[in-house]
Amino acid sequence: MKESAESLNFIEHIIEEDLTNGFPSEKLRFRFPPEPNGYLHIGHAASICLNFGLGEKYNAPVNLRFDDTNPAKEEQEYVDAIKRDIAWLGFKWANECYSSDYFQQLYDWAVMLIKEGKAYVDQQTSEQIAEQKGTPSTSGTPSPFRERPIDENLELFEKMKKGEFPAGSYLLRAKIDMASPNMHMRDPILYRIINAAHHRTGTNWCIYPMYDWAHGESDYIEQVSHSFCTLEFKAHRELYDWYLDQVYDSNLLRPKQREFARRNLSYTVMSKRKLLELVQNKVVVGWDDPRMPTISGLRRRGYTSRSIRKFSDLAGIAKRDNVTDVSLLEFCIREDLNKTATRVMAVLNPVKLVITNFPEGKVEILEMENNPEQPDSGTHEVPFSRELYIEREDFKEDGGKNFFRLSLGNEVRLKSAYFIKGESVVKDDVGNILEIHCTYDPDSRSGSGSEASQRKVKGTLHWVSISHAIKAEVREYDRLFLEEAPDSHEEKNFMEFLNPNSLTIIKEAYLEPFLADAILDDKYQFQRLGYFTLDQDSTKSNLVFNKTVGLKDTWAKQNTEVQVQSQPKPQAPAQPQGQRKALNEIQQISKKITNLSGEKLETALNSIREYAEDVTFEELEPLFGTAAKKTGTRIGVILTLNVMLKNGQAKNQAVIDFIQSCLTDENDILRSEAEKLA
C-alpha cells in the first residue's frame, strides 16, 4: 500500500509525480556523491539517509560516487573514512564509482565543445575573470580570448593536458552568455591546471574538471535518474542542464537535478574547511574527536547508527535552510541508549564511605539488573563491602530540608543494596572531608521483601566497593562552541566562540569490576551520571570511557539561567525547536554578504529572496532604521522588501524613506535593488 500523500516529503513527491507521469520504476537510480576532502559530518548524514533511503523505498540502486576532481585537497584516507561511515550507518551501495573513472570521457567531451565553438582557452588570472563576470545586477564583459580560433584552442588545451604550462596560467571555459542573469552561466570554467598527484590516477593528468562539469556528466554516464543536491546548487541547475544538452543522447536517460536544504546544527560548524582548521590547529585531536560533528566523531563518542538515522528522520527534508537544534540529536541518542545500554555504577568524584557496623573483611555479592527497559537483559554481579566510594557531592554534613542525598542523621538507600544513615565525618587539618562514617540496616537489603526494605527514603546513591573497584579515565564532553551559530558573525572568527570547557578529563574514576571486560561499541549507563562508551585509546591497564550524553538536557536550563541573569527584560517567545524564523536566517546570511563575490554572492542573494517569502511586513519594518554602516543587513532588508512589494505589499512612508536612503548608498547591490523599487 502506498503511503498517504501527507506522509511523503517533497523529494518523494517529485519521484511519485515522475512515476505517475510514466517514468519506469526500474530506471530509478540514485547516488551519494561526496568529495573526499574531509570526513563526513552529521549534515552529510542527512544526504546519505535521503539517497540510500530512497533506494530502499523504491528498490532502486544507489551509487557511491566520489567526486575526486581536486587532487590538491583529496586523499585516500578520506575515501576510506567515507566508506566506513556509510557502512556503519547500515547502508550498502550498488556501485563504487569515481569521477576520475570518467576523466577521459570528460576530456573528450571538452574537446568536442571546443570544436563546436562552445569552449575556449583563457589565460587571464582568476581575479581578472571574477572582475569581468560583473555582478548579479550588471552584465559581465567578454574575455579578450573568447574568440580565440578553434585550432589554437585545441592546441593550447592539448598542451595543458601534457603539462606544458604552470598551474594558473591557462583555463578552459565554456562559451555561454556573459550577460546571463545567472552568473554561473557567464562562461564558467571547465578545466584548470593542477600540478599535484591524484590519489587514484597518479600523475596521468595535469588538468582536472571543475565540479559543475564533472558532476552532471558523471550522473549521465551512470544513468542516475534523480540527482539530489543541497540548496546552494539550485542556481547551478541551469548550468547542469546546459552541460547535459551538449552531450545528451535521446536514447539514454537524462538525469534530473533537484535541491533540498542543507542540514545545519546549532553550536557547531558544518564547513569541512573549518572542521579541517580545527584539526590542523589542534583544537581537537583529529577528525574523530568526540566533540566533532563528524560521523566518526559521533561514533567514537558513543552515538549509534540508529540514533543518527532517527535524527535524520525527525529533522526531515526541507526546501529551505534552517538550523536544527543539537538537543534533537541528543534526544535521539538518549532515547536509543535508554533502551539498550547496560546499567552499571561508577564514581567520578569519590569520597570514602565506611559502614562501621558492616563486618570487616565481609563481601556480599549483589545482583544488579542490566536494563529495566529490557526484561530479558539479565543481571550481573556487584560486590559490596564495608568501605565504599560515593560521589563527593552526594554528601553534606547539614543538607537542610531540600537536600535529598546523604547527610548526618539522615537515611538514604545505596543502589541495589541497603539503607545507610550518616553518623560522623573524618576531616584533614584544613577541614576537607576524608571519610564519611555511617551505619547500615541489615534488614533493608533491596529486593529482600522485608518490611525494612519496603520503607521509603528520598534519596538513592550509586557506589562502588573500594577493594573491588577498577580505575579508569573518564572524558566528559560539552559542546565545542558557546555560540549557537559560531560562524555567522561578520566581524568575528568562529574560533572566538570555542568553549574552553568542552573537554574535562577525570584521571581517576572508580568503576564496578564488571566494566573490566568492556569492549568497544558497548554502551553503558553510569547510573545517575549519563551514558558512556569505551574509547579506542583504552588498554587493559588503562581503561578510557567517553561520556556520550547526560541523562537529561541540562544545557537549555543553564543557558536560560544565564539569560535571566544578564537580560532581565521580558524575552520574545522561543521559536519552535529545530529552526529559526525566516527573518533570522536572512539576518545571518546578510552579515556575511559584503564579504562574498561571484557565485557565492549570487547564491546568498537567492537564499535571501527565498526566505523573504515567509517574512511579514511587521517583522521587517523595524529594520528600515538599520545604520548605514551595516551594509549587509540593509541589503537583506531591501531584497526582502523587493519580494514583499512584488507580492502586493503597499508602500507607506517608511518604505519610501528607506528606498530613498538606499538610492544614495555607495554599495552597488543596495543601490541597484533600490532603483528597482523607486
mmCIF file of N, CA, C and O in Angstrom, residues 292-374:
data_model
loop_
_atom_site.group_PDB
_atom_site.id
_atom_site.type_symbol
_atom_site.label_atom_id
_atom_site.label_comp_id
_atom_site.label_asym_id
_atom_site.label_seq_id
_atom_site.Cartn_x
_atom_site.Cartn_y
_atom_site.Cartn_z
ATOM 1 N N MET A 292 33.647 16.621 17.697
ATOM 2 C CA MET A 292 33.406 16.995 16.303
ATOM 3 C C MET A 292 32.030 16.493 15.847
ATOM 4 O O MET A 292 31.545 15.451 16.305
ATOM 5 N N PRO A 293 31.399 17.213 14.893
ATOM 6 C CA PRO A 293 30.115 16.757 14.368
ATOM 7 C C PRO A 293 30.269 15.710 13.265
ATOM 8 O O PRO A 293 29.297 15.389 12.580
ATOM 9 N N THR A 294 31.490 15.194 13.090
ATOM 10 C CA THR A 294 31.713 14.159 12.080
ATOM 11 C C THR A 294 31.043 12.861 12.512
ATOM 12 O O THR A 294 30.869 12.593 13.706
ATOM 13 N N ILE A 295 30.693 12.046 11.537
ATOM 14 C CA ILE A 295 30.079 10.758 11.854
ATOM 15 C C ILE A 295 31.049 9.908 12.664
ATOM 16 O O ILE A 295 30.649 9.239 13.634
ATOM 17 N N SER A 296 32.331 9.951 12.317
ATOM 18 C CA SER A 296 33.314 9.163 13.064
ATOM 19 C C SER A 296 33.491 9.708 14.474
ATOM 20 O O SER A 296 33.723 8.945 15.429
ATOM 21 N N GLY A 297 33.395 11.041 14.645
ATOM 22 C CA GLY A 297 33.484 11.621 15.984
ATOM 23 C C GLY A 297 32.288 11.237 16.834
ATOM 24 O O GLY A 297 32.427 10.912 18.026
ATOM 25 N N LEU A 298 31.091 11.281 16.248
ATOM 26 C CA LEU A 298 29.891 10.877 16.972
ATOM 27 C C LEU A 298 29.940 9.402 17.335
ATOM 28 O O LEU A 298 29.529 9.006 18.433
ATOM 29 N N ARG A 299 30.436 8.580 16.430
ATOM 30 C CA ARG A 299 30.555 7.145 16.704
ATOM 31 C C ARG A 299 31.519 6.903 17.866
ATOM 32 O O ARG A 299 31.226 6.102 18.767
ATOM 33 N N ARG A 300 32.655 7.608 17.858
ATOM 34 C CA ARG A 300 33.627 7.447 18.940
ATOM 35 C C ARG A 300 33.054 7.940 20.271
ATOM 36 O O ARG A 300 33.373 7.393 21.336
ATOM 37 N N ARG A 301 32.214 8.944 20.214
ATOM 38 C CA ARG A 301 31.610 9.473 21.441
ATOM 39 C C ARG A 301 30.574 8.509 22.019
ATOM 40 O O ARG A 301 30.237 8.582 23.200
ATOM 41 N N GLY A 302 30.058 7.621 21.184
ATOM 42 C CA GLY A 302 29.090 6.642 21.664
ATOM 43 C C GLY A 302 27.746 6.699 20.982
ATOM 44 O O GLY A 302 26.824 5.962 21.340
ATOM 45 N N TYR A 303 27.603 7.577 19.980
ATOM 46 C CA TYR A 303 26.353 7.619 19.227
ATOM 47 C C TYR A 303 26.196 6.329 18.436
ATOM 48 O O TYR A 303 27.178 5.740 17.979
ATOM 49 N N THR A 304 24.968 5.906 18.267
ATOM 50 C CA THR A 304 24.678 4.704 17.491
ATOM 51 C C THR A 304 24.194 5.099 16.101
ATOM 52 O O THR A 304 23.684 6.210 15.896
ATOM 53 N N SER A 305 24.321 4.174 15.178
ATOM 54 C CA SER A 305 23.820 4.448 13.826
ATOM 55 C C SER A 305 22.308 4.625 13.860
ATOM 56 O O SER A 305 21.755 5.445 13.114
ATOM 57 N N ARG A 306 21.634 3.890 14.739
ATOM 58 C CA ARG A 306 20.174 4.033 14.846
ATOM 59 C C ARG A 306 19.783 5.452 15.245
ATOM 60 O O ARG A 306 18.825 6.012 14.721
ATOM 61 N N SER A 307 20.534 6.022 16.193
ATOM 62 C CA SER A 307 20.181 7.355 16.673
ATOM 63 C C SER A 307 20.383 8.410 15.590
ATOM 64 O O SER A 307 19.597 9.361 15.483
ATOM 65 N N ILE A 308 21.417 8.252 14.775
ATOM 66 C CA ILE A 308 21.670 9.233 13.714
ATOM 67 C C ILE A 308 20.618 9.103 12.608
ATOM 68 O O ILE A 308 20.135 10.105 12.067
ATOM 69 N N ARG A 309 20.248 7.886 12.290
ATOM 70 C CA ARG A 309 19.194 7.702 11.290
ATOM 71 C C ARG A 309 17.851 8.223 11.811
ATOM 72 O O ARG A 309 17.068 8.819 11.062
ATOM 73 N N LYS A 310 17.602 8.026 13.096
ATOM 74 C CA LYS A 310 16.382 8.549 13.698
ATOM 75 C C LYS A 310 16.383 10.075 13.667
ATOM 76 O O LYS A 310 15.368 10.711 13.354
ATOM 77 N N PHE A 311 17.527 10.669 13.988
ATOM 78 C CA PHE A 311 17.660 12.119 13.950
ATOM 79 C C PHE A 311 17.386 12.644 12.548
ATOM 80 O O PHE A 311 16.660 13.639 12.371
ATOM 81 N N SER A 312 17.947 12.006 11.543
ATOM 82 C CA SER A 312 17.730 12.442 10.159
ATOM 83 C C SER A 312 16.259 12.355 9.789
ATOM 84 O O SER A 312 15.724 13.219 9.087
ATOM 85 N N ASP A 313 15.595 11.325 10.298
ATOM 86 C CA ASP A 313 14.176 11.149 10.016
ATOM 87 C C ASP A 313 13.344 12.237 10.691
ATOM 88 O O ASP A 313 12.467 12.847 10.073
ATOM 89 N N LEU A 314 13.636 12.516 11.970
ATOM 90 C CA LEU A 314 12.867 13.520 12.705
ATOM 91 C C LEU A 314 13.128 14.933 12.180
ATOM 92 O O LEU A 314 12.213 15.762 12.108
ATOM 93 N N ALA A 315 14.381 15.222 11.834
ATOM 94 C CA ALA A 315 14.716 16.560 11.338
ATOM 95 C C ALA A 315 14.086 16.811 9.974
ATOM 96 O O ALA A 315 13.766 17.953 9.624
ATOM 97 N N GLY A 316 13.905 15.741 9.194
ATOM 98 C CA GLY A 316 13.180 15.843 7.941
ATOM 99 C C GLY A 316 13.984 16.447 6.799
ATOM 100 O O GLY A 316 15.139 16.845 6.951
ATOM 101 N N ILE A 317 13.351 16.500 5.644
ATOM 102 C CA ILE A 317 13.928 17.076 4.433
ATOM 103 C C ILE A 317 13.178 18.368 4.140
ATOM 104 O O ILE A 317 11.953 18.363 3.960
ATOM 105 N N ALA A 318 13.915 19.470 4.108
ATOM 106 C CA ALA A 318 13.278 20.785 3.957
ATOM 107 C C ALA A 318 13.647 21.420 2.622
ATOM 108 O O ALA A 318 14.649 21.077 2.001
ATOM 109 N N LYS A 319 12.829 22.393 2.215
ATOM 110 C CA LYS A 319 13.096 23.139 0.984
ATOM 111 C C LYS A 319 13.972 24.352 1.233
ATOM 112 O O LYS A 319 14.546 24.905 0.301
ATOM 113 N N ARG A 320 14.052 24.785 2.495
ATOM 114 C CA ARG A 320 14.817 25.979 2.826
ATOM 115 C C ARG A 320 15.754 25.676 3.979
ATOM 116 O O ARG A 320 15.422 24.917 4.886
ATOM 117 N N ASP A 321 16.904 26.316 3.952
ATOM 118 C CA ASP A 321 17.886 26.099 5.006
ATOM 119 C C ASP A 321 17.328 26.523 6.358
ATOM 120 O O ASP A 321 16.615 27.522 6.473
ATOM 121 N N ASN A 322 17.638 25.740 7.360
ATOM 122 C CA ASN A 322 17.296 26.111 8.723
ATOM 123 C C ASN A 322 18.341 25.510 9.643
ATOM 124 O O ASN A 322 19.205 24.750 9.205
ATOM 125 N N VAL A 323 18.280 25.852 10.898
ATOM 126 C CA VAL A 323 19.220 25.331 11.881
ATOM 127 C C VAL A 323 18.483 24.364 12.798
ATOM 128 O O VAL A 323 17.485 24.734 13.423
ATOM 129 N N THR A 324 18.953 23.149 12.848
ATOM 130 C CA THR A 324 18.362 22.153 13.731
ATOM 131 C C THR A 324 19.062 22.217 15.086
ATOM 132 O O THR A 324 20.285 22.248 15.152
ATOM 133 N N ASP A 325 18.286 22.236 16.138
ATOM 134 C CA ASP A 325 18.850 22.322 17.482
ATOM 135 C C ASP A 325 19.561 21.018 17.828
ATOM 136 O O ASP A 325 19.009 19.930 17.641
ATOM 137 N N VAL A 326 20.775 21.128 18.331
ATOM 138 C CA VAL A 326 21.562 19.944 18.680
ATOM 139 C C VAL A 326 20.858 19.111 19.743
ATOM 140 O O VAL A 326 21.106 17.902 19.864
ATOM 141 N N SER A 327 19.950 19.732 20.503
ATOM 142 C CA SER A 327 19.231 18.979 21.526
ATOM 143 C C SER A 327 18.367 17.879 20.913
ATOM 144 O O SER A 327 18.086 16.865 21.563
ATOM 145 N N LEU A 328 17.945 18.038 19.651
ATOM 146 C CA LEU A 328 17.185 16.978 18.993
ATOM 147 C C LEU A 328 18.069 15.759 18.760
ATOM 148 O O LEU A 328 17.634 14.612 18.946
ATOM 149 N N LEU A 329 19.318 15.995 18.353
ATOM 150 C CA LEU A 329 20.264 14.892 18.180
ATOM 151 C C LEU A 329 20.507 14.196 19.522
ATOM 152 O O LEU A 329 20.540 12.956 19.604
ATOM 153 N N GLU A 330 20.662 14.978 20.577
ATOM 154 C CA GLU A 330 20.901 14.404 21.904
ATOM 155 C C GLU A 330 19.677 13.626 22.394
ATOM 156 O O GLU A 330 19.811 12.595 23.056
ATOM 157 N N PHE A 331 18.494 14.108 22.062
ATOM 158 C CA PHE A 331 17.274 13.379 22.411
ATOM 159 C C PHE A 331 17.272 11.998 21.758
ATOM 160 O O PHE A 331 16.916 10.992 22.385
ATOM 161 N N CYS A 332 17.676 11.948 20.491
ATOM 162 C CA CYS A 332 17.655 10.674 19.755
ATOM 163 C C CYS A 332 18.606 9.652 20.373
ATOM 164 O O CYS A 332 18.270 8.468 20.463
ATOM 165 N N ILE A 333 19.787 10.086 20.793
ATOM 166 C CA ILE A 333 20.722 9.117 21.366
ATOM 167 C C ILE A 333 20.280 8.709 22.773
ATOM 168 O O ILE A 333 20.414 7.550 23.166
ATOM 169 N N ARG A 334 19.716 9.642 23.538
ATOM 170 C CA ARG A 334 19.201 9.268 24.862
ATOM 171 C C ARG A 334 18.107 8.213 24.742
ATOM 172 O O ARG A 334 18.081 7.224 25.481
ATOM 173 N N GLU A 335 17.186 8.466 23.813
ATOM 174 C CA GLU A 335 16.074 7.537 23.638
ATOM 175 C C GLU A 335 16.580 6.150 23.246
ATOM 176 O O GLU A 335 16.084 5.126 23.737
ATOM 177 N N ASP A 336 17.586 6.105 22.385
ATOM 178 C CA ASP A 336 18.125 4.823 21.936
ATOM 179 C C ASP A 336 18.878 4.111 23.062
ATOM 180 O O ASP A 336 18.662 2.925 23.323
ATOM 181 N N LEU A 337 19.759 4.834 23.748
ATOM 182 C CA LEU A 337 20.569 4.202 24.784
ATOM 183 C C LEU A 337 19.747 3.812 26.002
ATOM 184 O O LEU A 337 20.089 2.844 26.701
ATOM 185 N N ASN A 338 18.678 4.537 26.274
ATOM 186 C CA ASN A 338 17.822 4.161 27.397
ATOM 187 C C ASN A 338 17.287 2.745 27.218
ATOM 188 O O ASN A 338 17.122 1.996 28.187
ATOM 189 N N LYS A 339 17.055 2.364 25.961
ATOM 190 C CA LYS A 339 16.502 1.043 25.669
ATOM 191 C C LYS A 339 17.575 -0.040 25.602
ATOM 192 O O LYS A 339 17.275 -1.224 25.757
ATOM 193 N N THR A 340 18.830 0.346 25.357
ATOM 194 C CA THR A 340 19.849 -0.662 25.040
ATOM 195 C C THR A 340 21.051 -0.682 25.975
ATOM 196 O O THR A 340 21.742 -1.704 26.049
ATOM 197 N N ALA A 341 21.348 0.406 26.676
ATOM 198 C CA ALA A 341 22.589 0.488 27.455
ATOM 199 C C ALA A 341 22.488 -0.310 28.753
ATOM 200 O O ALA A 341 21.464 -0.288 29.443
ATOM 201 N N THR A 342 23.572 -0.983 29.107
ATOM 202 C CA THR A 342 23.658 -1.737 30.353
ATOM 203 C C THR A 342 23.875 -0.784 31.525
ATOM 204 O O THR A 342 24.735 0.093 31.462
ATOM 205 N N ARG A 343 23.094 -0.970 32.586
ATOM 206 C CA ARG A 343 23.226 -0.129 33.776
ATOM 207 C C ARG A 343 24.387 -0.620 34.635
ATOM 208 O O ARG A 343 24.447 -1.802 34.992
ATOM 209 N N VAL A 344 25.258 0.302 34.982
ATOM 210 C CA VAL A 344 26.409 -0.012 35.835
ATOM 211 C C VAL A 344 26.616 1.158 36.797
ATOM 212 O O VAL A 344 25.957 2.190 36.693
ATOM 213 N N MET A 345 27.568 0.991 37.731
ATOM 214 C CA MET A 345 27.861 2.069 38.675
ATOM 215 C C MET A 345 29.314 2.497 38.546
ATOM 216 O O MET A 345 30.212 1.667 38.384
ATOM 217 N N ALA A 346 29.507 3.803 38.611
ATOM 218 C CA ALA A 346 30.838 4.400 38.556
ATOM 219 C C ALA A 346 30.816 5.657 39.409
ATOM 220 O O ALA A 346 29.799 6.357 39.472
ATOM 221 N N VAL A 347 31.926 5.956 40.039
ATOM 222 C CA VAL A 347 32.047 7.148 40.875
ATOM 223 C C VAL A 347 33.154 8.013 40.297
ATOM 224 O O VAL A 347 34.301 7.572 40.186
ATOM 225 N N LEU A 348 32.818 9.235 39.923
ATOM 226 C CA LEU A 348 33.767 10.097 39.223
ATOM 227 C C LEU A 348 34.484 11.073 40.152
ATOM 228 O O LEU A 348 35.594 11.509 39.855
ATOM 229 N N ASN A 349 33.861 11.438 41.246
ATOM 230 C CA ASN A 349 34.466 12.365 42.209
ATOM 231 C C ASN A 349 34.344 11.741 43.596
ATOM 232 O O ASN A 349 33.467 12.090 44.385
ATOM 233 N N PRO A 350 35.225 10.800 43.933
ATOM 234 C CA PRO A 350 34.985 9.913 45.077
ATOM 235 C C PRO A 350 35.303 10.525 46.440
ATOM 236 O O PRO A 350 36.209 11.340 46.587
ATOM 237 N N VAL A 351 34.537 10.081 47.406
ATOM 238 C CA VAL A 351 34.856 10.276 48.819
ATOM 239 C C VAL A 351 34.592 8.931 49.503
ATOM 240 O O VAL A 351 33.654 8.216 49.142
ATOM 241 N N LYS A 352 35.416 8.612 50.480
ATOM 242 C CA LYS A 352 35.347 7.302 51.129
ATOM 243 C C LYS A 352 34.172 7.238 52.100
ATOM 244 O O LYS A 352 33.950 8.148 52.903
ATOM 245 N N LEU A 353 33.427 6.143 52.037
ATOM 246 C CA LEU A 353 32.304 5.886 52.935
ATOM 247 C C LEU A 353 32.593 4.596 53.702
ATOM 248 O O LEU A 353 32.838 3.558 53.091
ATOM 249 N N VAL A 354 32.574 4.666 55.021
ATOM 250 C CA VAL A 354 32.834 3.488 55.861
ATOM 251 C C VAL A 354 31.548 3.118 56.590
ATOM 252 O O VAL A 354 30.972 3.947 57.322
ATOM 253 N N ILE A 355 31.092 1.876 56.397
ATOM 254 C CA ILE A 355 29.904 1.376 57.095
ATOM 255 C C ILE A 355 30.394 0.711 58.378
ATOM 256 O O ILE A 355 30.881 -0.432 58.358
ATOM 257 N N THR A 356 30.316 1.421 59.459
ATOM 258 C CA THR A 356 31.009 0.999 60.692
ATOM 259 C C THR A 356 30.457 -0.282 61.284
ATOM 260 O O THR A 356 31.174 -1.003 61.986
ATOM 261 N N ASN A 357 29.194 -0.607 61.028
ATOM 262 C CA ASN A 357 28.632 -1.835 61.599
ATOM 263 C C ASN A 357 28.562 -2.983 60.601
ATOM 264 O O ASN A 357 27.891 -3.993 60.842
ATOM 265 N N PHE A 358 29.219 -2.812 59.448
ATOM 266 C CA PHE A 358 29.327 -3.916 58.491
ATOM 267 C C PHE A 358 30.606 -4.682 58.816
ATOM 268 O O PHE A 358 31.674 -4.075 58.987
ATOM 269 N N PRO A 359 30.572 -5.997 58.897
ATOM 270 C CA PRO A 359 31.744 -6.780 59.328
ATOM 271 C C PRO A 359 32.965 -6.533 58.440
ATOM 272 O O PRO A 359 32.852 -6.534 57.212
ATOM 273 N N GLU A 360 34.106 -6.342 59.067
ATOM 274 C CA GLU A 360 35.352 -6.179 58.310
ATOM 275 C C GLU A 360 35.674 -7.467 57.569
ATOM 276 O O GLU A 360 35.535 -8.570 58.120
ATOM 277 N N GLY A 361 36.132 -7.325 56.330
ATOM 278 C CA GLY A 361 36.513 -8.487 55.529
ATOM 279 C C GLY A 361 35.355 -9.178 54.839
ATOM 280 O O GLY A 361 35.566 -10.029 53.967
ATOM 281 N N LYS A 362 34.137 -8.838 55.198
ATOM 282 C CA LYS A 362 32.986 -9.494 54.586
ATOM 283 C C LYS A 362 32.694 -8.882 53.213
ATOM 284 O O LYS A 362 32.773 -7.664 53.050
ATOM 285 N N VAL A 363 32.365 -9.727 52.247
ATOM 286 C CA VAL A 363 31.965 -9.273 50.908
ATOM 287 C C VAL A 363 30.650 -9.944 50.541
ATOM 288 O O VAL A 363 30.523 -11.166 50.642
ATOM 289 N N GLU A 364 29.692 -9.155 50.160
ATOM 290 C CA GLU A 364 28.430 -9.692 49.650
ATOM 291 C C GLU A 364 28.382 -9.487 48.140
ATOM 292 O O GLU A 364 28.842 -8.462 47.634
ATOM 293 N N ILE A 365 27.837 -10.456 47.455
ATOM 294 C CA ILE A 365 27.659 -10.331 46.005
ATOM 295 C C ILE A 365 26.186 -10.044 45.734
ATOM 296 O O ILE A 365 25.308 -10.857 46.028
ATOM 297 N N LEU A 366 25.944 -8.845 45.174
ATOM 298 C CA LEU A 366 24.593 -8.415 44.878
ATOM 299 C C LEU A 366 24.294 -8.589 43.391
ATOM 300 O O LEU A 366 25.199 -8.584 42.557
ATOM 301 N N GLU A 367 23.028 -8.726 43.059
ATOM 302 C CA GLU A 367 22.597 -8.829 41.666
ATOM 303 C C GLU A 367 22.047 -7.481 41.207
ATOM 304 O O GLU A 367 21.232 -6.875 41.901
ATOM 305 N N MET A 368 22.518 -7.020 40.054
ATOM 306 C CA MET A 368 22.026 -5.761 39.514
ATOM 307 C C MET A 368 21.428 -5.995 38.136
ATOM 308 O O MET A 368 22.030 -6.660 37.285
ATOM 309 N N GLU A 369 20.239 -5.448 37.904
ATOM 310 C CA GLU A 369 19.551 -5.593 36.629
ATOM 311 C C GLU A 369 20.323 -4.867 35.534
ATOM 312 O O GLU A 369 20.751 -3.734 35.721
ATOM 313 N N ASN A 370 20.491 -5.524 34.393
ATOM 314 C CA ASN A 370 21.256 -4.909 33.303
ATOM 315 C C ASN A 370 20.506 -3.765 32.628
ATOM 316 O O ASN A 370 21.108 -2.736 32.302
ATOM 317 N N ASN A 371 19.220 -3.950 32.410
ATOM 318 C CA ASN A 371 18.441 -2.870 31.778
ATOM 319 C C ASN A 371 16.964 -3.080 32.082
ATOM 320 O O ASN A 371 16.344 -4.001 31.556
ATOM 321 N N PRO A 372 16.379 -2.223 32.935
ATOM 322 C CA PRO A 372 14.959 -2.389 33.279
ATOM 323 C C PRO A 372 14.028 -2.221 32.091
ATOM 324 O O PRO A 372 12.866 -2.625 32.150
ATOM 325 N N GLU A 373 14.526 -1.606 30.988
ATOM 326 C CA GLU A 373 13.695 -1.444 29.791
ATOM 327 C C GLU A 373 13.608 -2.734 28.980
ATOM 328 O O GLU A 373 12.773 -2.848 28.086
ATOM 329 N N GLN A 374 14.508 -3.682 29.309
ATOM 330 C CA GLN A 374 14.524 -4.960 28.604
ATOM 331 C C GLN A 374 14.434 -6.090 29.627
ATOM 332 O O GLN A 374 15.433 -6.462 30.251
#
